[in-house]
Amino acid sequence: MAATPETTSPVTVFATSWCPFCTRLLADLRSADAPHEIVDVEAPGNEDASAWVESVNNGNRVVPTVLYSDGTHATNPPAGEVLAKIAELN
């Protein structure tokens, strides 16, 4: 498995600009004023992040993949699940 990326946020969303599921999750997090970081796995310099996403999704680059500050992750989670996890982390 690729090394887990470092993050300073309770939630880091690994996404792409063209993914409708990413767009929806990020919009919901913004609406809830939830703390989060966004990593575009297609942006130059984010190859390690892309490799990590693939490593936790059986070799597939599935987005959104969410990394929580406790080291757990979720693939394509609904916003309610992410918000519940943020509350748990606080």
Short mmCIF file of N, CA and C in Angstrom, two decimals:
data_model
loop_
_atom_site.label_atom_id
_atom_site.label_comp_id
_atom_site.label_asym_id
_atom_site.label_seq_id
_atom_site.Cartn_x
_atom_site.Cartn_y
_atom_site.Cartn_z
N MET A 1 0.85 -1.18 0.00
CA MET A 1 0.00 0.00 0.00
C MET A 1 0.89 1.24 0.00
N ALA A 2 0.46 2.25 -0.73
CA ALA A 2 1.18 3.52 -0.78
C ALA A 2 1.09 4.20 0.58
N ALA A 3 2.05 5.05 0.86
CA ALA A 3 2.07 5.78 2.14
C ALA A 3 0.84 6.67 2.25
N THR A 4 0.26 6.69 3.45
CA THR A 4 -0.90 7.53 3.70
C THR A 4 -0.47 8.99 3.68
N PRO A 5 -1.15 9.81 2.89
CA PRO A 5 -0.79 11.23 2.82
C PRO A 5 -0.98 11.92 4.18
N GLU A 6 -0.13 12.90 4.43
CA GLU A 6 -0.28 13.69 5.65
C GLU A 6 -1.35 14.74 5.43
N THR A 7 -2.09 15.03 6.48
CA THR A 7 -3.15 16.02 6.39
C THR A 7 -3.23 16.79 7.69
N THR A 8 -3.71 18.01 7.61
CA THR A 8 -3.89 18.83 8.81
C THR A 8 -5.36 19.07 9.11
N SER A 9 -6.22 18.48 8.32
CA SER A 9 -7.66 18.68 8.45
C SER A 9 -8.32 17.40 8.97
N PRO A 10 -9.45 17.51 9.64
CA PRO A 10 -10.16 16.29 10.06
C PRO A 10 -10.56 15.42 8.86
N VAL A 11 -10.78 16.07 7.72
CA VAL A 11 -11.21 15.36 6.52
C VAL A 11 -10.44 15.88 5.31
N THR A 12 -9.88 14.95 4.56
CA THR A 12 -9.25 15.30 3.29
C THR A 12 -9.97 14.52 2.20
N VAL A 13 -10.48 15.25 1.21
CA VAL A 13 -11.22 14.63 0.11
C VAL A 13 -10.30 14.57 -1.10
N PHE A 14 -10.05 13.37 -1.57
CA PHE A 14 -9.27 13.15 -2.78
C PHE A 14 -10.28 13.08 -3.92
N ALA A 15 -10.14 13.99 -4.87
CA ALA A 15 -11.19 14.20 -5.87
C ALA A 15 -10.58 14.55 -7.22
N THR A 16 -11.48 14.72 -8.20
CA THR A 16 -11.12 15.29 -9.50
C THR A 16 -12.12 16.39 -9.81
N SER A 17 -11.76 17.24 -10.73
CA SER A 17 -12.64 18.36 -11.08
C SER A 17 -13.87 17.92 -11.88
N TRP A 18 -13.79 16.79 -12.56
CA TRP A 18 -14.86 16.35 -13.44
C TRP A 18 -15.84 15.36 -12.79
N CYS A 19 -15.56 14.93 -11.58
CA CYS A 19 -16.37 13.89 -10.93
C CYS A 19 -17.63 14.47 -10.29
N PRO A 20 -18.82 14.05 -10.73
CA PRO A 20 -20.05 14.60 -10.14
C PRO A 20 -20.25 14.20 -8.68
N PHE A 21 -19.75 13.03 -8.28
CA PHE A 21 -19.88 12.60 -6.88
C PHE A 21 -18.99 13.47 -5.99
N CYS A 22 -17.82 13.84 -6.51
CA CYS A 22 -16.91 14.73 -5.77
C CYS A 22 -17.56 16.11 -5.61
N THR A 23 -18.10 16.61 -6.70
CA THR A 23 -18.74 17.93 -6.68
C THR A 23 -19.86 17.97 -5.65
N ARG A 24 -20.66 16.94 -5.61
CA ARG A 24 -21.79 16.89 -4.66
C ARG A 24 -21.31 16.82 -3.21
N LEU A 25 -20.34 15.94 -2.95
CA LEU A 25 -19.82 15.81 -1.59
C LEU A 25 -19.19 17.11 -1.12
N LEU A 26 -18.40 17.73 -1.97
CA LEU A 26 -17.74 18.98 -1.58
C LEU A 26 -18.75 20.10 -1.36
N ALA A 27 -19.78 20.16 -2.19
CA ALA A 27 -20.83 21.17 -2.01
C ALA A 27 -21.54 20.96 -0.67
N ASP A 28 -21.83 19.72 -0.34
CA ASP A 28 -22.50 19.42 0.93
C ASP A 28 -21.61 19.77 2.12
N LEU A 29 -20.32 19.49 2.02
CA LEU A 29 -19.40 19.84 3.12
C LEU A 29 -19.30 21.35 3.28
N ARG A 30 -19.24 22.07 2.15
CA ARG A 30 -19.20 23.53 2.22
C ARG A 30 -20.49 24.07 2.83
N SER A 31 -21.64 23.53 2.44
CA SER A 31 -22.93 23.97 2.97
C SER A 31 -23.01 23.78 4.48
N ALA A 32 -22.41 22.70 4.97
CA ALA A 32 -22.41 22.41 6.40
C ALA A 32 -21.28 23.13 7.13
N ASP A 33 -20.49 23.90 6.38
CA ASP A 33 -19.33 24.60 6.94
C ASP A 33 -18.39 23.62 7.66
N ALA A 34 -18.24 22.44 7.08
CA ALA A 34 -17.40 21.39 7.66
C ALA A 34 -15.94 21.60 7.25
N PRO A 35 -15.04 21.47 8.20
CA PRO A 35 -13.61 21.63 7.87
C PRO A 35 -13.15 20.48 6.97
N HIS A 36 -12.50 20.83 5.88
CA HIS A 36 -11.99 19.81 4.98
C HIS A 36 -10.92 20.39 4.07
N GLU A 37 -10.09 19.51 3.57
CA GLU A 37 -9.11 19.85 2.54
C GLU A 37 -9.49 19.08 1.28
N ILE A 38 -9.06 19.59 0.15
CA ILE A 38 -9.32 18.93 -1.13
C ILE A 38 -7.98 18.68 -1.81
N VAL A 39 -7.80 17.47 -2.30
CA VAL A 39 -6.61 17.13 -3.07
C VAL A 39 -7.09 16.63 -4.43
N ASP A 40 -6.72 17.35 -5.48
CA ASP A 40 -7.05 16.95 -6.85
C ASP A 40 -6.03 15.89 -7.27
N VAL A 41 -6.46 14.65 -7.40
CA VAL A 41 -5.53 13.57 -7.70
C VAL A 41 -4.97 13.64 -9.12
N GLU A 42 -5.53 14.52 -9.96
CA GLU A 42 -5.03 14.67 -11.32
C GLU A 42 -4.09 15.85 -11.49
N ALA A 43 -3.94 16.66 -10.45
CA ALA A 43 -3.08 17.84 -10.55
C ALA A 43 -1.61 17.42 -10.55
N PRO A 44 -0.80 18.12 -11.32
CA PRO A 44 0.64 17.83 -11.31
C PRO A 44 1.18 17.92 -9.89
N GLY A 45 2.02 16.96 -9.53
CA GLY A 45 2.61 16.95 -8.20
C GLY A 45 1.83 16.12 -7.19
N ASN A 46 0.65 15.64 -7.58
CA ASN A 46 -0.17 14.85 -6.66
C ASN A 46 -0.14 13.35 -6.99
N GLU A 47 0.94 12.92 -7.60
CA GLU A 47 1.05 11.51 -7.99
C GLU A 47 1.01 10.58 -6.78
N ASP A 48 1.61 11.01 -5.65
CA ASP A 48 1.60 10.18 -4.44
C ASP A 48 0.18 10.03 -3.91
N ALA A 49 -0.60 11.11 -3.97
CA ALA A 49 -1.99 11.06 -3.52
C ALA A 49 -2.80 10.12 -4.41
N SER A 50 -2.58 10.20 -5.70
CA SER A 50 -3.27 9.32 -6.64
C SER A 50 -2.91 7.87 -6.37
N ALA A 51 -1.64 7.61 -6.10
CA ALA A 51 -1.19 6.24 -5.80
C ALA A 51 -1.83 5.73 -4.52
N TRP A 52 -1.97 6.60 -3.53
CA TRP A 52 -2.62 6.18 -2.27
C TRP A 52 -4.08 5.81 -2.53
N VAL A 53 -4.79 6.65 -3.29
CA VAL A 53 -6.19 6.37 -3.60
C VAL A 53 -6.30 5.01 -4.27
N GLU A 54 -5.44 4.75 -5.22
CA GLU A 54 -5.47 3.45 -5.91
C GLU A 54 -5.18 2.31 -4.93
N SER A 55 -4.25 2.54 -4.00
CA SER A 55 -3.85 1.47 -3.09
C SER A 55 -4.96 1.08 -2.11
N VAL A 56 -5.85 2.00 -1.78
CA VAL A 56 -6.94 1.68 -0.84
C VAL A 56 -8.23 1.29 -1.56
N ASN A 57 -8.18 1.28 -2.89
CA ASN A 57 -9.35 0.92 -3.70
C ASN A 57 -9.03 -0.19 -4.70
N ASN A 58 -8.28 -1.17 -4.24
CA ASN A 58 -7.98 -2.35 -5.06
C ASN A 58 -7.40 -2.02 -6.43
N GLY A 59 -6.53 -1.01 -6.48
CA GLY A 59 -5.88 -0.65 -7.73
C GLY A 59 -6.65 0.31 -8.60
N ASN A 60 -7.82 0.73 -8.15
CA ASN A 60 -8.65 1.66 -8.92
C ASN A 60 -8.57 3.06 -8.32
N ARG A 61 -8.54 4.05 -9.17
CA ARG A 61 -8.53 5.43 -8.68
C ARG A 61 -9.98 5.89 -8.56
N VAL A 62 -10.61 5.51 -7.46
CA VAL A 62 -12.01 5.83 -7.21
C VAL A 62 -12.07 7.13 -6.41
N VAL A 63 -12.82 8.08 -6.93
CA VAL A 63 -13.01 9.35 -6.23
C VAL A 63 -14.50 9.61 -6.09
N PRO A 64 -14.92 10.27 -5.03
CA PRO A 64 -14.07 10.76 -3.95
C PRO A 64 -13.67 9.63 -2.99
N THR A 65 -12.42 9.70 -2.57
CA THR A 65 -11.95 8.88 -1.46
C THR A 65 -11.60 9.87 -0.36
N VAL A 66 -12.09 9.59 0.84
CA VAL A 66 -11.95 10.51 1.97
C VAL A 66 -11.01 9.91 2.99
N LEU A 67 -10.04 10.70 3.43
CA LEU A 67 -9.11 10.32 4.49
C LEU A 67 -9.45 11.14 5.72
N TYR A 68 -9.65 10.44 6.84
CA TYR A 68 -9.94 11.12 8.11
C TYR A 68 -8.66 11.25 8.93
N SER A 69 -8.66 12.20 9.85
CA SER A 69 -7.46 12.48 10.64
C SER A 69 -7.07 11.32 11.55
N ASP A 70 -7.97 10.36 11.78
CA ASP A 70 -7.61 9.20 12.60
C ASP A 70 -6.99 8.08 11.76
N GLY A 71 -6.78 8.34 10.45
CA GLY A 71 -6.13 7.37 9.58
C GLY A 71 -7.09 6.45 8.85
N THR A 72 -8.39 6.51 9.17
CA THR A 72 -9.36 5.70 8.45
C THR A 72 -9.74 6.40 7.16
N HIS A 73 -10.39 5.67 6.28
CA HIS A 73 -10.79 6.25 5.00
C HIS A 73 -12.11 5.65 4.55
N ALA A 74 -12.74 6.31 3.59
CA ALA A 74 -13.99 5.84 3.02
C ALA A 74 -14.00 6.18 1.53
N THR A 75 -14.61 5.30 0.76
CA THR A 75 -14.72 5.51 -0.68
C THR A 75 -16.14 5.92 -1.03
N ASN A 76 -16.26 7.06 -1.68
CA ASN A 76 -17.53 7.61 -2.14
C ASN A 76 -18.59 7.63 -1.03
N PRO A 77 -18.24 8.19 0.13
CA PRO A 77 -19.21 8.22 1.22
C PRO A 77 -20.24 9.32 1.04
N PRO A 78 -21.45 9.11 1.57
CA PRO A 78 -22.43 10.20 1.55
C PRO A 78 -22.01 11.29 2.54
N ALA A 79 -22.44 12.49 2.29
CA ALA A 79 -22.05 13.62 3.13
C ALA A 79 -22.43 13.39 4.59
N GLY A 80 -23.59 12.80 4.84
CA GLY A 80 -24.02 12.55 6.21
C GLY A 80 -23.04 11.69 6.97
N GLU A 81 -22.47 10.71 6.29
CA GLU A 81 -21.47 9.84 6.92
C GLU A 81 -20.21 10.63 7.25
N VAL A 82 -19.79 11.48 6.33
CA VAL A 82 -18.59 12.29 6.56
C VAL A 82 -18.83 13.26 7.71
N LEU A 83 -19.98 13.89 7.74
CA LEU A 83 -20.28 14.84 8.82
C LEU A 83 -20.35 14.13 10.17
N ALA A 84 -20.90 12.93 10.21
CA ALA A 84 -20.95 12.15 11.44
C ALA A 84 -19.55 11.80 11.92
N LYS A 85 -18.67 11.47 10.99
CA LYS A 85 -17.29 11.13 11.35
C LYS A 85 -16.58 12.37 11.87
N ILE A 86 -16.81 13.54 11.27
CA ILE A 86 -16.20 14.77 11.77
C ILE A 86 -16.63 15.01 13.21
N ALA A 87 -17.91 14.82 13.50
CA ALA A 87 -18.42 15.01 14.86
C ALA A 87 -17.74 14.03 15.81
N GLU A 88 -17.55 12.80 15.37
CA GLU A 88 -16.89 11.78 16.19
C GLU A 88 -15.44 12.17 16.47
N LEU A 89 -14.77 12.74 15.47
CA LEU A 89 -13.36 13.12 15.62
C LEU A 89 -13.19 14.32 16.55
N ASN A 90 -14.21 15.15 16.66
CA ASN A 90 -14.13 16.33 17.52
C ASN A 90 -14.47 15.94 18.89
#
